Amino acid sequence: MKSKYDVLIIGGGPAGALAARTAAQKGLSVCLVEKRPAIGAPVRCAEGIGKEALAEFIPPNPRWISAEMTGAGIVAPDGFEMTLESSMAGGKVGYILDRKVFDRELVWQAADAGADVYVKTRASSPIMSEGRLKGAVLDYCGSSSKVTADVVIAADGVESKFGKWCGIDTTVPVREIMSSVQYVMTDIDINPGATIFYLGNEVAPEGYLWVFPKGKRAANVGIGISGRKSGKGHRAKDYLDKFVKQKFPHGKTIECIVGGVSVCRPLECTVADHLMLVGDAARVVDPLTGGGIYNAMYTGKLAAEVAADCIAKGDLSKKALMIYDREWRASKMGKSIERNYHIKEYLIKQPDEKLNTIIHSVSKLDLKEFSTLTLIKELLKANPKLLVELGALAASIR
Ligand SMILES: Cc1cc2nc3c(=O)[nH]c(=O)nc-3n(C[C@H](O)[C@H](O)[C@H](O)COP(=O)(O)OP(=O)(O)OC[C@H]3O[C@@H](n4cnc5c(N)ncnc54)[C@H](O)[C@@H]3O)c2cc1C
């Protein structure tokens, strides 16, 4: 391992991979370290992503796509299902990825572009000198080495520690961590072309339960509930087991994963001198859907672009790197996170009766664009009273 790079990236998920690929393509020397022995495993994700969102970063490839989606369903607490599709999108609206292969492909592309990649290598502390971040101490199989870099990109996911070690407050309030469990199930009766979301305080308090198809009779069946609702007898797993017993009594569980998803607002500031935070480490998951793959790739790529400009100018100060922070907040992604945060806060306070009313208001929607914003606009049309309840927020949606 070399001891000096232009860019050191911590974490080999979609955020780190896109940062590494972009920085290497720009001719920078790049080191990406991943603490796990293999990129992409174990998967901690339901693997859903929109078709257009994915296409911004990589052309689709059947090698890492488990299933193509043509629509979605939202099931109200009383069991009524609203179906969503988009004839405008040519019938295909999204994918369920195979992230074990997908994440590996992204890192592979970064390596092909020239990045050095080290797995089973953990960043264990920052190197601080003359009051500034100079790099990180990396642990590999019992030995430690120091790697310095002009800029460190922390892409270390939801469990991110690097930002905190450098003085950034990355704490997520307990109520804004979704406690999640997911089974990969086979031998179950599903609609193989639609992602289904189940809502309700009895099903998934302050969260939702999902069935994301991975084939004709296989799916990721998972749940995320608010950390503050989780307790003895009411853990995410308890809710999921109850659902599975009722809905898929003969299904077989071939994999079980647990994880946390932050559904808080993004960090107040995602840069410091010589440091940038991207993806889940920056808390840029969509607070309404819990989706973070796109946002991770978007921030990873943008951070590397800004880093390259700043390296060329010889200024890696917080002030210079702030371009990244400002740009992602002003982007469609940043605005959508802010809006969806308020909608999530509104929805989690609603009783089941209200959720039933909202979902019953439309039984089938053909969306021009298959996005949460278009869906919300349609629901507002069907429930004009919500405009009053949402107050100032409604203006930003129309
Ligand atoms: C149950 C569940 C379901 C989800 N479903 C979806 C979904 O359907 N669609 C969607 O868009 N999003 C989903 N998400 C969110 C999505 O998985 C994340 O937003 C996405 O993976 C974020 O990418 P990332 O690169 O920021 O972080 P990660 O993918 O978490 O990658 C971070 C990497 O950093 C490594 N790392 C951490 N610390 C260190 C260290 N000190 N040194 C070296 N390496 C380190 C970790 O091992 C990890 O590999 C889901 C999440 C969960 C938990």
Short mmCIF file of N, CA and C in Angstrom, two decimals, residues 240-397:
data_model
loop_
_atom_site.label_atom_id
_atom_site.label_comp_id
_atom_site.label_asym_id
_atom_site.label_seq_id
_atom_site.Cartn_x
_atom_site.Cartn_y
_atom_site.Cartn_z
N LEU A 240 -42.47 -8.54 11.66
CA LEU A 240 -42.22 -9.22 10.38
C LEU A 240 -42.66 -10.69 10.47
N ASP A 241 -42.34 -11.34 11.59
CA ASP A 241 -42.72 -12.75 11.74
C ASP A 241 -44.24 -12.92 11.71
N LYS A 242 -44.93 -11.97 12.34
CA LYS A 242 -46.41 -12.03 12.35
C LYS A 242 -46.95 -11.94 10.92
N PHE A 243 -46.39 -11.02 10.16
CA PHE A 243 -46.81 -10.82 8.77
C PHE A 243 -46.52 -12.07 7.93
N VAL A 244 -45.31 -12.58 8.06
CA VAL A 244 -44.90 -13.73 7.26
C VAL A 244 -45.78 -14.95 7.56
N LYS A 245 -46.10 -15.12 8.84
CA LYS A 245 -46.93 -16.26 9.25
C LYS A 245 -48.31 -16.19 8.59
N GLN A 246 -48.84 -14.96 8.51
CA GLN A 246 -50.17 -14.80 7.92
C GLN A 246 -50.12 -14.87 6.40
N LYS A 247 -49.15 -14.20 5.82
CA LYS A 247 -49.16 -13.97 4.37
C LYS A 247 -48.44 -15.09 3.60
N PHE A 248 -47.32 -15.54 4.13
CA PHE A 248 -46.52 -16.55 3.43
C PHE A 248 -46.23 -17.75 4.34
N PRO A 249 -47.29 -18.43 4.83
CA PRO A 249 -47.08 -19.48 5.83
C PRO A 249 -46.21 -20.63 5.34
N HIS A 250 -46.16 -20.83 4.00
CA HIS A 250 -45.38 -21.96 3.47
C HIS A 250 -44.06 -21.52 2.85
N GLY A 251 -43.76 -20.22 2.95
CA GLY A 251 -42.53 -19.70 2.36
C GLY A 251 -41.30 -20.18 3.12
N LYS A 252 -40.16 -20.14 2.43
CA LYS A 252 -38.91 -20.55 3.08
C LYS A 252 -37.96 -19.36 3.16
N THR A 253 -37.39 -19.16 4.33
CA THR A 253 -36.47 -18.04 4.52
C THR A 253 -35.05 -18.54 4.29
N ILE A 254 -34.37 -17.94 3.31
CA ILE A 254 -33.01 -18.43 3.00
C ILE A 254 -31.93 -17.42 3.42
N GLU A 255 -32.35 -16.27 3.89
CA GLU A 255 -31.38 -15.28 4.36
C GLU A 255 -32.09 -14.32 5.31
N CYS A 256 -31.40 -13.88 6.33
CA CYS A 256 -31.98 -12.90 7.27
C CYS A 256 -30.94 -11.82 7.52
N ILE A 257 -31.35 -10.58 7.37
CA ILE A 257 -30.41 -9.49 7.65
C ILE A 257 -31.06 -8.48 8.59
N VAL A 258 -30.25 -7.81 9.36
CA VAL A 258 -30.77 -6.72 10.20
C VAL A 258 -29.93 -5.48 9.89
N GLY A 259 -30.53 -4.32 10.09
CA GLY A 259 -29.78 -3.09 9.81
C GLY A 259 -30.55 -1.88 10.27
N GLY A 260 -29.88 -0.76 10.23
CA GLY A 260 -30.54 0.50 10.59
C GLY A 260 -30.58 1.42 9.38
N VAL A 261 -31.63 2.21 9.29
CA VAL A 261 -31.71 3.21 8.22
C VAL A 261 -32.01 4.56 8.90
N SER A 262 -31.20 5.57 8.59
CA SER A 262 -31.47 6.87 9.19
C SER A 262 -32.53 7.59 8.38
N VAL A 263 -33.57 8.06 9.06
CA VAL A 263 -34.62 8.82 8.36
C VAL A 263 -34.71 10.22 8.96
N CYS A 264 -33.55 10.72 9.34
CA CYS A 264 -33.46 12.08 9.91
C CYS A 264 -33.16 13.06 8.79
N ARG A 265 -33.00 14.32 9.17
CA ARG A 265 -32.51 15.29 8.19
C ARG A 265 -31.03 15.04 7.96
N PRO A 266 -30.50 15.44 6.81
CA PRO A 266 -29.05 15.28 6.58
C PRO A 266 -28.25 16.05 7.63
N LEU A 267 -26.96 15.74 7.72
CA LEU A 267 -26.08 16.46 8.65
C LEU A 267 -26.14 17.96 8.35
N GLU A 268 -25.96 18.75 9.38
CA GLU A 268 -26.01 20.21 9.16
C GLU A 268 -24.92 20.67 8.20
N CYS A 269 -23.76 20.01 8.28
CA CYS A 269 -22.70 20.34 7.35
C CYS A 269 -21.97 19.05 6.99
N THR A 270 -21.72 18.83 5.72
CA THR A 270 -21.14 17.55 5.29
C THR A 270 -19.67 17.68 4.86
N VAL A 271 -19.06 18.80 5.24
CA VAL A 271 -17.62 18.95 4.95
C VAL A 271 -16.91 19.56 6.15
N ALA A 272 -15.60 19.34 6.19
CA ALA A 272 -14.72 20.04 7.13
C ALA A 272 -13.41 20.21 6.36
N ASP A 273 -12.41 20.85 6.94
CA ASP A 273 -11.14 20.98 6.25
C ASP A 273 -10.65 19.59 5.84
N HIS A 274 -10.39 19.38 4.57
CA HIS A 274 -9.82 18.13 4.03
C HIS A 274 -10.74 16.91 4.23
N LEU A 275 -12.01 17.13 4.48
CA LEU A 275 -12.93 16.01 4.73
C LEU A 275 -14.30 16.24 4.07
N MET A 276 -14.82 15.17 3.45
CA MET A 276 -16.18 15.23 2.88
C MET A 276 -16.93 13.98 3.32
N LEU A 277 -18.20 14.14 3.63
CA LEU A 277 -19.02 12.97 4.01
C LEU A 277 -20.05 12.73 2.92
N VAL A 278 -20.22 11.46 2.53
CA VAL A 278 -21.13 11.14 1.42
C VAL A 278 -22.04 9.97 1.80
N GLY A 279 -23.14 9.83 1.07
CA GLY A 279 -24.04 8.69 1.26
C GLY A 279 -24.63 8.65 2.66
N ASP A 280 -24.84 7.43 3.15
CA ASP A 280 -25.47 7.26 4.48
C ASP A 280 -24.66 7.97 5.56
N ALA A 281 -23.35 8.09 5.40
CA ALA A 281 -22.52 8.77 6.40
C ALA A 281 -22.93 10.24 6.53
N ALA A 282 -23.45 10.81 5.42
CA ALA A 282 -23.91 12.21 5.44
C ALA A 282 -25.38 12.29 5.82
N ARG A 283 -26.00 11.11 6.04
CA ARG A 283 -27.43 11.02 6.40
C ARG A 283 -28.31 11.57 5.28
N VAL A 284 -28.00 11.15 4.04
CA VAL A 284 -28.81 11.65 2.93
C VAL A 284 -29.81 10.61 2.40
N VAL A 285 -30.15 9.65 3.23
CA VAL A 285 -31.20 8.69 2.84
C VAL A 285 -32.53 9.45 2.73
N ASP A 286 -33.37 9.04 1.78
CA ASP A 286 -34.70 9.65 1.66
C ASP A 286 -35.50 9.29 2.92
N PRO A 287 -35.89 10.29 3.72
CA PRO A 287 -36.53 9.97 5.01
C PRO A 287 -37.92 9.34 4.88
N LEU A 288 -38.54 9.50 3.70
CA LEU A 288 -39.88 8.94 3.51
C LEU A 288 -39.80 7.48 3.07
N THR A 289 -38.92 7.20 2.14
CA THR A 289 -38.86 5.84 1.58
C THR A 289 -37.76 4.98 2.20
N GLY A 290 -36.77 5.61 2.79
CA GLY A 290 -35.63 4.85 3.31
C GLY A 290 -34.66 4.47 2.21
N GLY A 291 -34.91 4.95 0.99
CA GLY A 291 -34.03 4.64 -0.14
C GLY A 291 -32.77 5.49 -0.09
N GLY A 292 -31.62 4.84 -0.26
CA GLY A 292 -30.38 5.61 -0.17
C GLY A 292 -29.34 5.26 -1.23
N ILE A 293 -29.66 4.30 -2.11
CA ILE A 293 -28.64 3.89 -3.09
C ILE A 293 -28.34 5.05 -4.06
N TYR A 294 -29.42 5.62 -4.61
CA TYR A 294 -29.22 6.72 -5.56
C TYR A 294 -28.50 7.89 -4.88
N ASN A 295 -28.98 8.27 -3.71
CA ASN A 295 -28.41 9.43 -3.02
C ASN A 295 -26.94 9.20 -2.68
N ALA A 296 -26.61 7.95 -2.38
CA ALA A 296 -25.21 7.62 -2.07
C ALA A 296 -24.36 7.80 -3.34
N MET A 297 -24.86 7.29 -4.45
CA MET A 297 -24.08 7.41 -5.70
C MET A 297 -23.96 8.88 -6.11
N TYR A 298 -25.07 9.61 -5.95
CA TYR A 298 -25.08 11.03 -6.35
C TYR A 298 -24.07 11.83 -5.53
N THR A 299 -24.12 11.67 -4.22
CA THR A 299 -23.20 12.47 -3.38
C THR A 299 -21.75 11.99 -3.55
N GLY A 300 -21.56 10.69 -3.74
CA GLY A 300 -20.20 10.16 -3.94
C GLY A 300 -19.57 10.77 -5.18
N LYS A 301 -20.33 10.79 -6.26
CA LYS A 301 -19.81 11.32 -7.53
C LYS A 301 -19.54 12.83 -7.40
N LEU A 302 -20.52 13.54 -6.84
CA LEU A 302 -20.37 14.99 -6.72
C LEU A 302 -19.17 15.35 -5.83
N ALA A 303 -19.02 14.63 -4.74
CA ALA A 303 -17.91 14.92 -3.82
C ALA A 303 -16.57 14.78 -4.55
N ALA A 304 -16.45 13.73 -5.36
CA ALA A 304 -15.18 13.51 -6.07
C ALA A 304 -14.95 14.61 -7.10
N GLU A 305 -16.01 15.05 -7.75
CA GLU A 305 -15.85 16.13 -8.74
C GLU A 305 -15.36 17.41 -8.07
N VAL A 306 -15.99 17.73 -6.93
CA VAL A 306 -15.59 18.95 -6.21
C VAL A 306 -14.17 18.79 -5.67
N ALA A 307 -13.87 17.61 -5.15
CA ALA A 307 -12.52 17.36 -4.61
C ALA A 307 -11.48 17.57 -5.71
N ALA A 308 -11.78 17.08 -6.91
CA ALA A 308 -10.81 17.21 -8.02
C ALA A 308 -10.57 18.68 -8.33
N ASP A 309 -11.63 19.47 -8.37
CA ASP A 309 -11.48 20.92 -8.63
C ASP A 309 -10.64 21.58 -7.55
N CYS A 310 -10.95 21.22 -6.30
CA CYS A 310 -10.26 21.85 -5.16
C CYS A 310 -8.78 21.44 -5.12
N ILE A 311 -8.50 20.18 -5.47
CA ILE A 311 -7.09 19.73 -5.51
C ILE A 311 -6.35 20.53 -6.60
N ALA A 312 -7.02 20.70 -7.73
CA ALA A 312 -6.38 21.46 -8.83
C ALA A 312 -6.06 22.89 -8.38
N LYS A 313 -6.94 23.44 -7.55
CA LYS A 313 -6.72 24.83 -7.10
C LYS A 313 -5.83 24.90 -5.86
N GLY A 314 -5.53 23.73 -5.28
CA GLY A 314 -4.67 23.69 -4.09
C GLY A 314 -5.34 24.21 -2.84
N ASP A 315 -6.67 24.13 -2.80
CA ASP A 315 -7.39 24.61 -1.61
C ASP A 315 -8.41 23.56 -1.17
N LEU A 316 -8.09 22.86 -0.07
CA LEU A 316 -8.99 21.82 0.44
C LEU A 316 -9.62 22.26 1.76
N SER A 317 -9.73 23.57 1.95
CA SER A 317 -10.32 24.08 3.19
C SER A 317 -11.82 23.79 3.19
N LYS A 318 -12.39 23.87 4.38
CA LYS A 318 -13.84 23.67 4.49
C LYS A 318 -14.57 24.64 3.56
N LYS A 319 -14.09 25.87 3.54
CA LYS A 319 -14.74 26.90 2.72
C LYS A 319 -14.77 26.47 1.24
N ALA A 320 -13.65 25.95 0.77
CA ALA A 320 -13.59 25.53 -0.64
C ALA A 320 -14.49 24.31 -0.88
N LEU A 321 -14.46 23.35 0.05
CA LEU A 321 -15.24 22.11 -0.13
C LEU A 321 -16.74 22.33 0.03
N MET A 322 -17.11 23.48 0.61
CA MET A 322 -18.53 23.78 0.82
C MET A 322 -19.34 23.78 -0.48
N ILE A 323 -18.65 23.94 -1.62
CA ILE A 323 -19.37 23.88 -2.91
C ILE A 323 -20.15 22.57 -2.99
N TYR A 324 -19.52 21.49 -2.54
CA TYR A 324 -20.19 20.17 -2.54
C TYR A 324 -21.46 20.21 -1.68
N ASP A 325 -21.32 20.73 -0.47
CA ASP A 325 -22.45 20.77 0.47
C ASP A 325 -23.60 21.60 -0.11
N ARG A 326 -23.24 22.76 -0.65
CA ARG A 326 -24.29 23.64 -1.19
C ARG A 326 -24.95 22.99 -2.40
N GLU A 327 -24.12 22.36 -3.25
CA GLU A 327 -24.65 21.83 -4.50
C GLU A 327 -25.63 20.68 -4.28
N TRP A 328 -25.30 19.75 -3.38
CA TRP A 328 -26.24 18.63 -3.22
C TRP A 328 -27.53 19.11 -2.54
N ARG A 329 -27.42 20.10 -1.63
CA ARG A 329 -28.64 20.60 -0.97
C ARG A 329 -29.57 21.29 -1.98
N ALA A 330 -28.96 21.98 -2.97
CA ALA A 330 -29.77 22.71 -3.95
C ALA A 330 -30.27 21.79 -5.07
N SER A 331 -29.76 20.56 -5.12
CA SER A 331 -30.14 19.64 -6.20
C SER A 331 -31.56 19.10 -5.98
N LYS A 332 -32.08 18.45 -7.03
CA LYS A 332 -33.39 17.80 -6.95
C LYS A 332 -33.38 16.82 -5.76
N MET A 333 -32.26 16.11 -5.60
CA MET A 333 -32.15 15.14 -4.50
C MET A 333 -32.26 15.83 -3.14
N GLY A 334 -31.51 16.93 -2.98
CA GLY A 334 -31.50 17.64 -1.70
C GLY A 334 -32.88 18.20 -1.36
N LYS A 335 -33.53 18.76 -2.38
CA LYS A 335 -34.87 19.33 -2.14
C LYS A 335 -35.86 18.24 -1.81
N SER A 336 -35.71 17.11 -2.48
CA SER A 336 -36.64 16.01 -2.24
C SER A 336 -36.46 15.44 -0.82
N ILE A 337 -35.22 15.41 -0.32
CA ILE A 337 -34.99 14.93 1.05
C ILE A 337 -35.71 15.86 2.04
N GLU A 338 -35.57 17.16 1.85
CA GLU A 338 -36.17 18.13 2.76
C GLU A 338 -37.70 17.99 2.75
N ARG A 339 -38.26 17.92 1.55
CA ARG A 339 -39.72 17.81 1.43
C ARG A 339 -40.21 16.49 2.03
N ASN A 340 -39.52 15.41 1.68
CA ASN A 340 -39.97 14.10 2.15
C ASN A 340 -39.81 13.93 3.65
N TYR A 341 -38.87 14.68 4.23
CA TYR A 341 -38.73 14.63 5.69
C TYR A 341 -40.02 15.14 6.34
N HIS A 342 -40.53 16.26 5.83
CA HIS A 342 -41.75 16.83 6.42
C HIS A 342 -42.95 15.91 6.18
N ILE A 343 -43.00 15.32 5.00
CA ILE A 343 -44.13 14.42 4.71
C ILE A 343 -44.08 13.19 5.63
N LYS A 344 -42.88 12.68 5.82
CA LYS A 344 -42.72 11.53 6.73
C LYS A 344 -43.17 11.91 8.15
N GLU A 345 -42.75 13.09 8.60
CA GLU A 345 -43.13 13.52 9.95
C GLU A 345 -44.65 13.64 10.07
N TYR A 346 -45.29 14.09 8.98
CA TYR A 346 -46.75 14.20 8.98
C TYR A 346 -47.38 12.80 9.02
N LEU A 347 -46.90 11.94 8.15
CA LEU A 347 -47.55 10.62 8.01
C LEU A 347 -47.43 9.76 9.26
N ILE A 348 -46.26 9.83 9.94
CA ILE A 348 -46.10 8.93 11.08
C ILE A 348 -47.02 9.32 12.25
N LYS A 349 -47.56 10.52 12.19
CA LYS A 349 -48.46 10.93 13.28
C LYS A 349 -49.91 10.56 13.00
N GLN A 350 -50.19 10.03 11.80
CA GLN A 350 -51.58 9.78 11.42
C GLN A 350 -52.07 8.42 11.94
N PRO A 351 -53.30 8.40 12.45
CA PRO A 351 -53.88 7.11 12.87
C PRO A 351 -54.22 6.26 11.64
N ASP A 352 -54.44 4.98 11.87
CA ASP A 352 -54.74 4.08 10.75
C ASP A 352 -55.95 4.54 9.94
N GLU A 353 -56.97 5.09 10.62
CA GLU A 353 -58.19 5.51 9.91
C GLU A 353 -57.84 6.54 8.83
N LYS A 354 -56.93 7.44 9.20
CA LYS A 354 -56.55 8.49 8.25
C LYS A 354 -55.78 7.89 7.07
N LEU A 355 -54.88 6.96 7.37
CA LEU A 355 -54.12 6.32 6.29
C LEU A 355 -55.09 5.57 5.37
N ASN A 356 -56.11 4.92 5.97
CA ASN A 356 -57.12 4.23 5.15
C ASN A 356 -57.79 5.22 4.20
N THR A 357 -58.20 6.37 4.75
CA THR A 357 -58.91 7.36 3.93
C THR A 357 -58.03 7.82 2.76
N ILE A 358 -56.77 8.11 3.07
CA ILE A 358 -55.88 8.61 2.01
C ILE A 358 -55.71 7.55 0.92
N ILE A 359 -55.47 6.32 1.32
CA ILE A 359 -55.19 5.27 0.32
C ILE A 359 -56.47 4.87 -0.44
N HIS A 360 -57.61 4.92 0.24
CA HIS A 360 -58.87 4.58 -0.43
C HIS A 360 -59.24 5.62 -1.48
N SER A 361 -58.66 6.83 -1.38
CA SER A 361 -59.09 7.91 -2.28
C SER A 361 -58.73 7.63 -3.73
N VAL A 362 -57.77 6.76 -3.96
CA VAL A 362 -57.41 6.39 -5.34
C VAL A 362 -57.14 4.88 -5.37
N SER A 363 -57.78 4.19 -6.31
CA SER A 363 -57.52 2.74 -6.33
C SER A 363 -56.42 2.39 -7.32
N LYS A 364 -56.31 3.21 -8.39
CA LYS A 364 -55.28 2.89 -9.39
C LYS A 364 -54.75 4.19 -9.97
N LEU A 365 -53.45 4.30 -10.07
CA LEU A 365 -52.86 5.52 -10.61
C LEU A 365 -51.89 5.17 -11.73
N ASP A 366 -52.02 5.91 -12.83
CA ASP A 366 -51.03 5.78 -13.90
C ASP A 366 -50.19 7.06 -13.82
N LEU A 367 -49.00 6.94 -13.26
CA LEU A 367 -48.19 8.13 -12.99
C LEU A 367 -47.37 8.52 -14.22
N LYS A 368 -47.36 9.83 -14.50
CA LYS A 368 -46.54 10.31 -15.63
C LYS A 368 -45.08 9.97 -15.37
N GLU A 369 -44.67 10.30 -14.15
CA GLU A 369 -43.29 9.99 -13.75
C GLU A 369 -43.41 9.13 -12.49
N PHE A 370 -42.68 8.03 -12.43
CA PHE A 370 -42.84 7.12 -11.30
C PHE A 370 -41.96 7.60 -10.14
N SER A 371 -42.50 8.57 -9.39
CA SER A 371 -41.70 9.13 -8.30
C SER A 371 -42.61 9.42 -7.11
N THR A 372 -41.99 9.58 -5.93
CA THR A 372 -42.82 9.87 -4.75
C THR A 372 -43.49 11.22 -4.91
N LEU A 373 -42.80 12.18 -5.57
CA LEU A 373 -43.39 13.52 -5.73
C LEU A 373 -44.67 13.44 -6.57
N THR A 374 -44.62 12.71 -7.68
CA THR A 374 -45.81 12.59 -8.53
C THR A 374 -46.93 11.89 -7.77
N LEU A 375 -46.58 10.88 -7.01
CA LEU A 375 -47.60 10.17 -6.23
C LEU A 375 -48.24 11.13 -5.21
N ILE A 376 -47.41 11.88 -4.51
CA ILE A 376 -47.93 12.79 -3.49
C ILE A 376 -48.85 13.84 -4.13
N LYS A 377 -48.44 14.34 -5.31
CA LYS A 377 -49.28 15.33 -6.00
C LYS A 377 -50.66 14.73 -6.30
N GLU A 378 -50.67 13.49 -6.77
CA GLU A 378 -51.95 12.84 -7.09
C GLU A 378 -52.78 12.64 -5.84
N LEU A 379 -52.14 12.27 -4.75
CA LEU A 379 -52.88 12.05 -3.50
C LEU A 379 -53.45 13.37 -2.98
N LEU A 380 -52.71 14.45 -3.19
CA LEU A 380 -53.21 15.76 -2.75
C LEU A 380 -54.43 16.17 -3.58
N LYS A 381 -54.39 15.83 -4.88
CA LYS A 381 -55.54 16.16 -5.75
C LYS A 381 -56.78 15.43 -5.24
N ALA A 382 -56.59 14.19 -4.84
CA ALA A 382 -57.72 13.37 -4.39
C ALA A 382 -58.15 13.69 -2.95
N ASN A 383 -57.26 14.35 -2.21
CA ASN A 383 -57.55 14.67 -0.79
C ASN A 383 -57.23 16.14 -0.52
N PRO A 384 -58.03 17.06 -1.09
CA PRO A 384 -57.67 18.48 -0.98
C PRO A 384 -57.52 18.96 0.46
N LYS A 385 -58.19 18.28 1.39
CA LYS A 385 -58.09 18.70 2.81
C LYS A 385 -56.64 18.61 3.30
N LEU A 386 -55.89 17.68 2.71
CA LEU A 386 -54.49 17.50 3.14
C LEU A 386 -53.67 18.76 2.90
N LEU A 387 -54.07 19.53 1.89
CA LEU A 387 -53.34 20.76 1.58
C LEU A 387 -53.32 21.67 2.79
N VAL A 388 -54.46 21.74 3.47
CA VAL A 388 -54.56 22.59 4.66
C VAL A 388 -53.69 22.00 5.77
N GLU A 389 -53.80 20.68 5.95
CA GLU A 389 -53.05 20.05 7.05
C GLU A 389 -51.54 20.16 6.85
N LEU A 390 -51.12 20.10 5.59
CA LEU A 390 -49.68 20.17 5.34
C LEU A 390 -49.16 21.61 5.40
N GLY A 391 -50.07 22.56 5.37
CA GLY A 391 -49.69 23.97 5.54
C GLY A 391 -48.70 24.43 4.49
N ALA A 392 -47.64 25.12 4.97
CA ALA A 392 -46.67 25.74 4.06
C ALA A 392 -46.02 24.70 3.13
N LEU A 393 -45.89 23.48 3.64
CA LEU A 393 -45.23 22.43 2.86
C LEU A 393 -45.95 22.17 1.53
N ALA A 394 -47.29 22.28 1.57
CA ALA A 394 -48.09 21.99 0.38
C ALA A 394 -47.65 22.86 -0.80
N ALA A 395 -47.28 24.11 -0.51
CA ALA A 395 -46.89 25.03 -1.58
C ALA A 395 -45.67 24.50 -2.34
N SER A 396 -44.76 23.85 -1.62
CA SER A 396 -43.54 23.35 -2.28
C SER A 396 -43.82 22.09 -3.09
N ILE A 397 -45.00 21.48 -2.87
CA ILE A 397 -45.30 20.24 -3.59
C ILE A 397 -46.00 20.53 -4.92
#
